[in-house]
CSV table of C-alpha atoms in Angstrom, one decimal:
chain,number,residue,atom,x,y,z
E,716,MET,CA,27.7,-54.4,-8.9
E,717,PHE,CA,25.0,-53.8,-6.3
E,718,SER,CA,27.4,-52.0,-4.0
E,719,GLY,CA,28.6,-49.9,-6.9
E,720,SER,CA,25.0,-48.8,-7.7
E,721,ILE,CA,24.5,-47.8,-4.1
E,722,ALA,CA,27.7,-45.8,-4.1
E,723,SER,CA,26.7,-44.0,-7.3
E,724,LEU,CA,23.3,-43.1,-5.8
E,725,LEU,CA,24.9,-41.8,-2.7
E,726,ILE,CA,27.3,-39.6,-4.6
E,727,LEU,CA,24.4,-38.3,-6.8
E,728,SER,CA,22.3,-37.6,-3.7
E,729,LEU,CA,25.2,-35.7,-2.1
E,730,ALA,CA,25.7,-33.7,-5.3
E,731,LEU,CA,22.1,-32.8,-5.5
E,732,HIS,CA,22.1,-31.7,-1.8
E,733,ALA,CA,25.2,-29.6,-2.4
E,734,SER,CA,23.6,-28.0,-5.4
E,735,GLY,CA,21.1,-26.1,-3.3
E,736,HIS,CA,23.0,-22.9,-2.9
E,737,ALA,CA,20.5,-20.1,-2.7
E,738,LEU,CA,16.8,-19.4,-2.3
E,739,ILE,CA,14.4,-16.5,-2.1
E,740,ALA,CA,11.9,-16.1,0.7
E,741,PRO,CA,9.0,-16.3,1.3
E,742,MET,CA,8.9,-19.3,-1.0
E,743,LEU,CA,5.9,-20.6,-2.9
E,744,GLY,CA,4.8,-23.9,-1.5
E,745,VAL,CA,7.1,-23.8,1.6
E,746,ALA,CA,5.5,-23.2,5.0
E,747,ARG,CA,8.6,-23.2,7.2
E,748,ASN,CA,10.1,-19.9,8.0
E,749,PRO,CA,12.9,-19.6,7.3
E,750,PRO,CA,13.3,-22.1,4.4
E,751,ILE,CA,16.2,-24.5,4.4
E,752,ARG,CA,18.7,-25.7,1.8
E,753,ASP,CA,16.5,-28.7,0.9
E,754,ASP,CA,13.8,-26.3,-0.3
E,755,VAL,CA,16.0,-24.8,-3.0
E,756,GLN,CA,14.6,-25.1,-6.6
E,757,ARG,CA,16.0,-24.8,-10.1
E,758,PRO,CA,13.6,-22.6,-12.1
E,759,SER,CA,13.5,-23.2,-15.9
E,760,ASN,CA,11.4,-22.0,-18.8
E,761,GLU,CA,9.3,-25.1,-18.6
E,762,LYS,CA,9.1,-25.0,-14.8
E,763,PRO,CA,9.5,-21.4,-13.7
E,764,CYS,CA,8.7,-22.3,-10.1
E,765,GLY,CA,10.8,-25.5,-10.1
E,766,GLU,CA,9.0,-28.6,-8.9
E,767,ILE,CA,6.4,-26.7,-6.8
E,768,ASP,CA,2.7,-27.2,-7.8
E,769,ILE,CA,1.5,-23.7,-8.4
E,770,ALA,CA,-2.2,-24.3,-8.5
E,771,ARG,CA,-2.2,-26.2,-5.2
E,772,THR,CA,0.0,-23.8,-3.3
E,773,ILE,CA,-0.6,-20.2,-4.5
E,774,ASP,CA,-3.5,-19.6,-2.1
E,775,THR,CA,-1.9,-21.1,1.0
E,776,SER,CA,1.7,-19.8,0.6
E,777,ARG,CA,2.9,-16.8,2.5
E,778,ALA,CA,2.8,-13.7,0.3
E,779,VAL,CA,4.7,-10.4,0.3
E,780,GLU,CA,2.6,-7.2,-0.1
E,781,LEU,CA,3.1,-4.9,-3.0
E,782,GLY,CA,3.9,-1.4,-2.0
E,783,GLY,CA,2.1,1.7,-3.3
E,784,ASP,CA,5.1,2.4,-5.6
E,785,GLY,CA,4.8,-1.1,-7.2
E,786,THR,CA,7.8,-2.6,-5.4
E,787,PHE,CA,8.2,-5.4,-2.9
E,788,ASN,CA,11.0,-6.9,-0.8
E,789,VAL,CA,12.3,-10.4,-0.6
E,790,THR,CA,15.2,-12.1,1.2
E,791,VAL,CA,17.8,-14.0,-0.7
E,792,THR,CA,19.6,-16.6,1.4
E,793,SER,CA,22.8,-18.3,0.2
E,794,PHE,CA,24.1,-21.6,1.6
E,795,ASN,CA,27.5,-21.4,-0.1
E,796,ALA,CA,30.0,-18.6,-0.4
E,797,GLY,CA,31.3,-17.5,-3.8
E,798,ARG,CA,29.6,-17.6,-7.2
E,799,ASP,CA,27.8,-20.8,-6.4
E,800,GLY,CA,26.0,-19.0,-3.6
E,801,SER,CA,25.3,-15.9,-5.7
E,802,ARG,CA,22.6,-13.7,-4.3
E,803,GLN,CA,22.2,-11.7,-7.5
E,804,VAL,CA,18.9,-12.5,-9.1
E,805,THR,CA,16.8,-11.9,-12.2
E,806,LEU,CA,13.0,-11.7,-12.1
E,807,LYS,CA,9.9,-12.7,-14.1
E,808,ILE,CA,6.3,-11.8,-13.2
E,809,ASP,CA,3.1,-13.7,-14.0
E,810,PRO,CA,0.1,-11.4,-13.3
E,811,THR,CA,-2.3,-14.3,-13.7
E,812,GLY,CA,-0.7,-16.5,-11.1
E,813,THR,CA,-0.9,-19.5,-13.3
E,814,GLY,CA,2.8,-19.9,-14.1
E,815,ARG,CA,2.0,-19.6,-17.9
E,816,ASN,CA,2.2,-15.9,-18.5
E,817,PHE,CA,5.6,-14.6,-17.3
E,818,VAL,CA,7.0,-11.3,-18.4
E,819,ALA,CA,10.2,-9.5,-17.4
E,820,GLY,CA,10.2,-7.8,-14.0
E,821,THR,CA,12.6,-5.2,-12.6
E,822,ILE,CA,15.2,-5.6,-9.8
E,823,LYS,CA,15.6,-2.2,-8.1
E,824,LYS,CA,18.2,-3.3,-5.6
E,825,ASN,CA,20.1,-6.6,-6.2
E,826,GLY,CA,22.2,-8.9,-4.1
E,827,ASP,CA,25.9,-9.7,-4.3
E,828,LEU,CA,27.1,-11.7,-7.4
E,829,ASP,CA,30.0,-13.3,-5.6
E,830,PRO,CA,29.3,-13.1,-1.8
E,831,ALA,CA,32.3,-13.7,0.5
E,832,SER,CA,30.2,-15.7,2.9
E,833,THR,CA,26.8,-17.3,3.4
E,834,GLY,CA,23.9,-15.3,4.7
E,835,ASP,CA,20.9,-13.2,3.9
E,836,GLN,CA,20.4,-10.2,1.7
E,837,GLN,CA,17.4,-8.0,1.0
E,838,VAL,CA,16.5,-7.5,-2.6
E,839,ILE,CA,13.9,-4.9,-3.9
E,840,ALA,CA,11.9,-5.9,-6.9
E,841,ALA,CA,9.2,-4.2,-9.0
E,842,LEU,CA,6.3,-5.3,-11.1
E,843,PRO,CA,6.0,-3.9,-14.7
E,844,ALA,CA,4.2,-0.6,-14.9
E,845,ASN,CA,0.3,-0.8,-14.9
E,846,THR,CA,0.4,-4.5,-13.8
E,847,THR,CA,-2.8,-5.9,-12.2
E,848,CYS,CA,-2.5,-9.1,-10.3
E,849,THR,CA,-5.4,-11.4,-10.9
E,850,GLY,CA,-4.2,-14.8,-9.6
E,851,GLY,CA,-5.5,-17.0,-6.8
E,852,GLN,CA,-9.0,-17.2,-5.3
E,853,SER,CA,-8.7,-13.6,-4.1
E,854,ARG,CA,-7.9,-12.4,-7.7
E,855,ASP,CA,-5.1,-10.1,-6.4
E,856,LEU,CA,-2.0,-12.4,-6.5
E,857,CYS,CA,1.0,-12.3,-8.9
E,858,LEU,CA,3.8,-14.9,-9.2
E,859,ALA,CA,7.4,-13.7,-9.1
E,860,SER,CA,10.0,-16.2,-10.4
E,861,PHE,CA,13.5,-15.4,-9.2
E,862,THR,CA,16.7,-17.0,-10.5
E,863,THR,CA,20.1,-16.5,-9.1
E,864,ALA,CA,23.3,-16.0,-11.2
E,865,SER,CA,24.2,-19.6,-10.5
E,866,GLY,CA,20.8,-20.9,-11.6
E,867,PHE,CA,19.0,-21.5,-8.3
E,868,GLY,CA,15.8,-19.9,-7.2
E,869,ASN,CA,12.0,-20.3,-6.8
E,870,CYS,CA,8.7,-18.4,-7.0
E,871,VAL,CA,7.3,-15.9,-4.5
E,872,VAL,CA,3.6,-14.9,-4.2
E,873,VAL,CA,3.0,-11.2,-4.4
E,874,LYS,CA,-0.2,-9.7,-3.1
E,875,GLN,CA,-1.5,-6.5,-4.7
E,876,LEU,CA,-3.5,-4.5,-2.2
E,877,ASN,CA,-7.0,-3.4,-3.3
E,878,ALA,CA,-6.8,0.2,-4.5
E,879,ALA,CA,-10.1,1.0,-2.7
E,880,ALA,CA,-8.6,-0.3,0.6
E,881,THR,CA,-5.5,1.8,0.4
E,882,SER,CA,-7.0,5.0,-0.9
E,883,SER,CA,-7.6,7.7,1.7
E,884,SER,CA,-11.1,8.9,2.3
E,885,SER,CA,-12.5,12.0,3.8
E,886,SER,CA,-15.2,12.0,6.4
E,887,SER,CA,-16.1,15.7,5.9
E,888,VAL,CA,-19.3,16.6,4.1
E,889,PRO,CA,-18.8,19.4,1.5
E,890,LEU,CA,-21.2,22.3,1.4
E,891,PRO,CA,-23.3,22.7,-1.7
E,892,ASN,CA,-21.3,24.0,-4.7
E,893,ASP,CA,-18.2,23.7,-2.5
E,894,GLU,CA,-18.9,27.1,-1.0
E,895,PRO,CA,-17.3,28.1,2.3
E,896,PRO,CA,-19.3,27.8,5.5
E,897,PRO,CA,-21.8,30.5,6.0
E,898,SER,CA,-21.3,33.1,8.7
E,899,CYS,CA,-23.6,33.0,11.6
E,900,MET,CA,-24.3,36.8,11.6
E,901,ASP,CA,-24.0,39.5,9.0
E,902,PRO,CA,-20.9,41.5,10.0
E,903,GLU,CA,-22.9,44.6,8.9
E,904,TYR,CA,-24.9,44.4,12.1
E,905,GLU,CA,-22.1,43.8,14.6
E,906,GLY,CA,-21.9,46.4,17.3
E,907,SER,CA,-24.7,48.4,15.8
E,908,ASP,CA,-27.6,49.7,17.8
E,909,GLU,CA,-29.7,50.4,14.8
E,910,ALA,CA,-32.3,48.0,13.6
E,911,PRO,CA,-32.0,46.5,10.2
E,912,GLU,CA,-34.4,47.9,7.6
E,913,GLY,CA,-37.9,46.6,8.4
E,914,GLY,CA,-37.0,45.6,12.0
E,915,THR,CA,-37.9,46.9,15.4
E,916,PRO,CA,-35.4,49.0,17.3
E,917,ALA,CA,-32.7,47.5,19.5
E,918,GLY,CA,-33.9,46.6,23.0
E,919,ALA,CA,-37.2,45.2,21.9
E,920,SER,CA,-38.0,41.9,23.6
E,921,ASP,CA,-40.4,39.1,23.1
E,922,ILE,CA,-41.8,36.6,25.6
E,923,THR,CA,-38.5,34.8,25.9
E,924,GLY,CA,-36.9,37.9,27.4
E,925,ILE,CA,-34.3,38.0,24.7
E,926,THR,CA,-33.5,41.3,23.1
E,927,THR,CA,-33.9,40.8,19.4
E,928,TYR,CA,-35.2,42.3,16.1
E,929,GLN,CA,-38.7,41.2,15.4
E,930,SER,CA,-38.5,41.6,11.6
E,931,VAL,CA,-35.1,40.6,10.2
E,932,ASP,CA,-34.1,39.7,6.7
E,933,MET,CA,-32.9,36.1,7.4
E,934,SER,CA,-31.0,35.9,4.1
E,935,ARG,CA,-28.7,38.6,5.6
E,936,VAL,CA,-28.6,37.3,9.2
E,937,VAL,CA,-28.0,33.6,8.6
E,938,GLY,CA,-26.4,34.1,5.2
E,939,SER,CA,-27.8,33.7,1.7
E,940,ARG,CA,-25.8,30.5,1.4
E,941,ALA,CA,-26.8,28.8,4.6
E,942,PRO,CA,-28.1,25.3,4.6
E,943,ARG,CA,-31.9,25.1,4.2
E,944,ALA,CA,-32.3,23.2,7.5
E,945,LEU,CA,-30.7,26.1,9.4
E,946,ARG,CA,-32.9,28.7,7.8
E,947,GLU,CA,-36.0,26.6,8.7
E,948,ILE,CA,-35.1,26.7,12.4
E,949,PHE,CA,-34.9,30.5,12.6
E,950,GLN,CA,-37.0,31.8,9.7
E,951,SER,CA,-40.8,31.7,9.5
E,952,SER,CA,-42.7,31.7,6.2
E,953,ASP,CA,-42.9,35.5,6.2
E,954,GLY,CA,-39.2,35.9,6.7
E,955,HIS,CA,-39.3,36.8,10.5
E,956,LEU,CA,-37.7,35.0,13.4
E,957,ASN,CA,-40.0,32.2,14.6
E,958,THR,CA,-40.6,31.3,18.2
E,959,SER,CA,-38.9,27.9,17.9
E,960,GLY,CA,-35.7,29.6,16.8
E,961,LEU,CA,-35.9,32.1,19.7
E,962,GLY,CA,-36.6,29.2,22.1
E,963,LEU,CA,-33.5,27.4,20.9
E,964,ILE,CA,-31.4,30.6,21.5
E,965,ALA,CA,-32.9,31.0,25.0
E,966,TRP,CA,-32.0,27.4,25.9
E,967,MET,CA,-28.5,27.8,24.6
E,968,TRP,CA,-28.0,31.0,26.7
E,969,GLN,CA,-29.1,29.4,30.0
């Protein structure tokens, strides 16, 4: 009787070992990469991640990153050929990462239902529209429960990248009112030997030796839309060029 019990246990053990026909990587709760046949689970409604302890492993398991289009890739590995080793899967998503709030997900590219041989196959999956992952300590993890056509499978951790981290940012500083940059000189005066109204004739010089107009309407020279700081460099309180502005010009022309 004792020998018969041992034989029965051995047969049962071999049957359970042979039942592990396919898995989906990276696996929740499995550190080794790639996983092996012994890691295969059988998801169910009561245990959508099989025998894996979700709360203990969600933060330490290797995760796949969610793409900007809401999709992510996993690898389905079959250890048997034929329907028993089917790499065709269905998907459920738990945005809370607790294993208690699964909803239907979408398979964009599935594996073979009846593969001719063992091996790996890439599957593309997608979260439901407008899903926000809130699981784990980081509050950005979802659980994906995959089940093959032959009933094997497991859970995968999906990491949703922070929207702020993935959004592009500009380092440019816009001008007030989004106006175009001001011109440095009024085109009206280019190539002209005539002084602007209220100014001294061309050829007049000050102590810097720079030929300039002594009385110039700065709103026209620098531009009425120029930044205030630029005006303060070149324009005195009475609207004329100040000496600091002329000094700056002289230094730039050296």
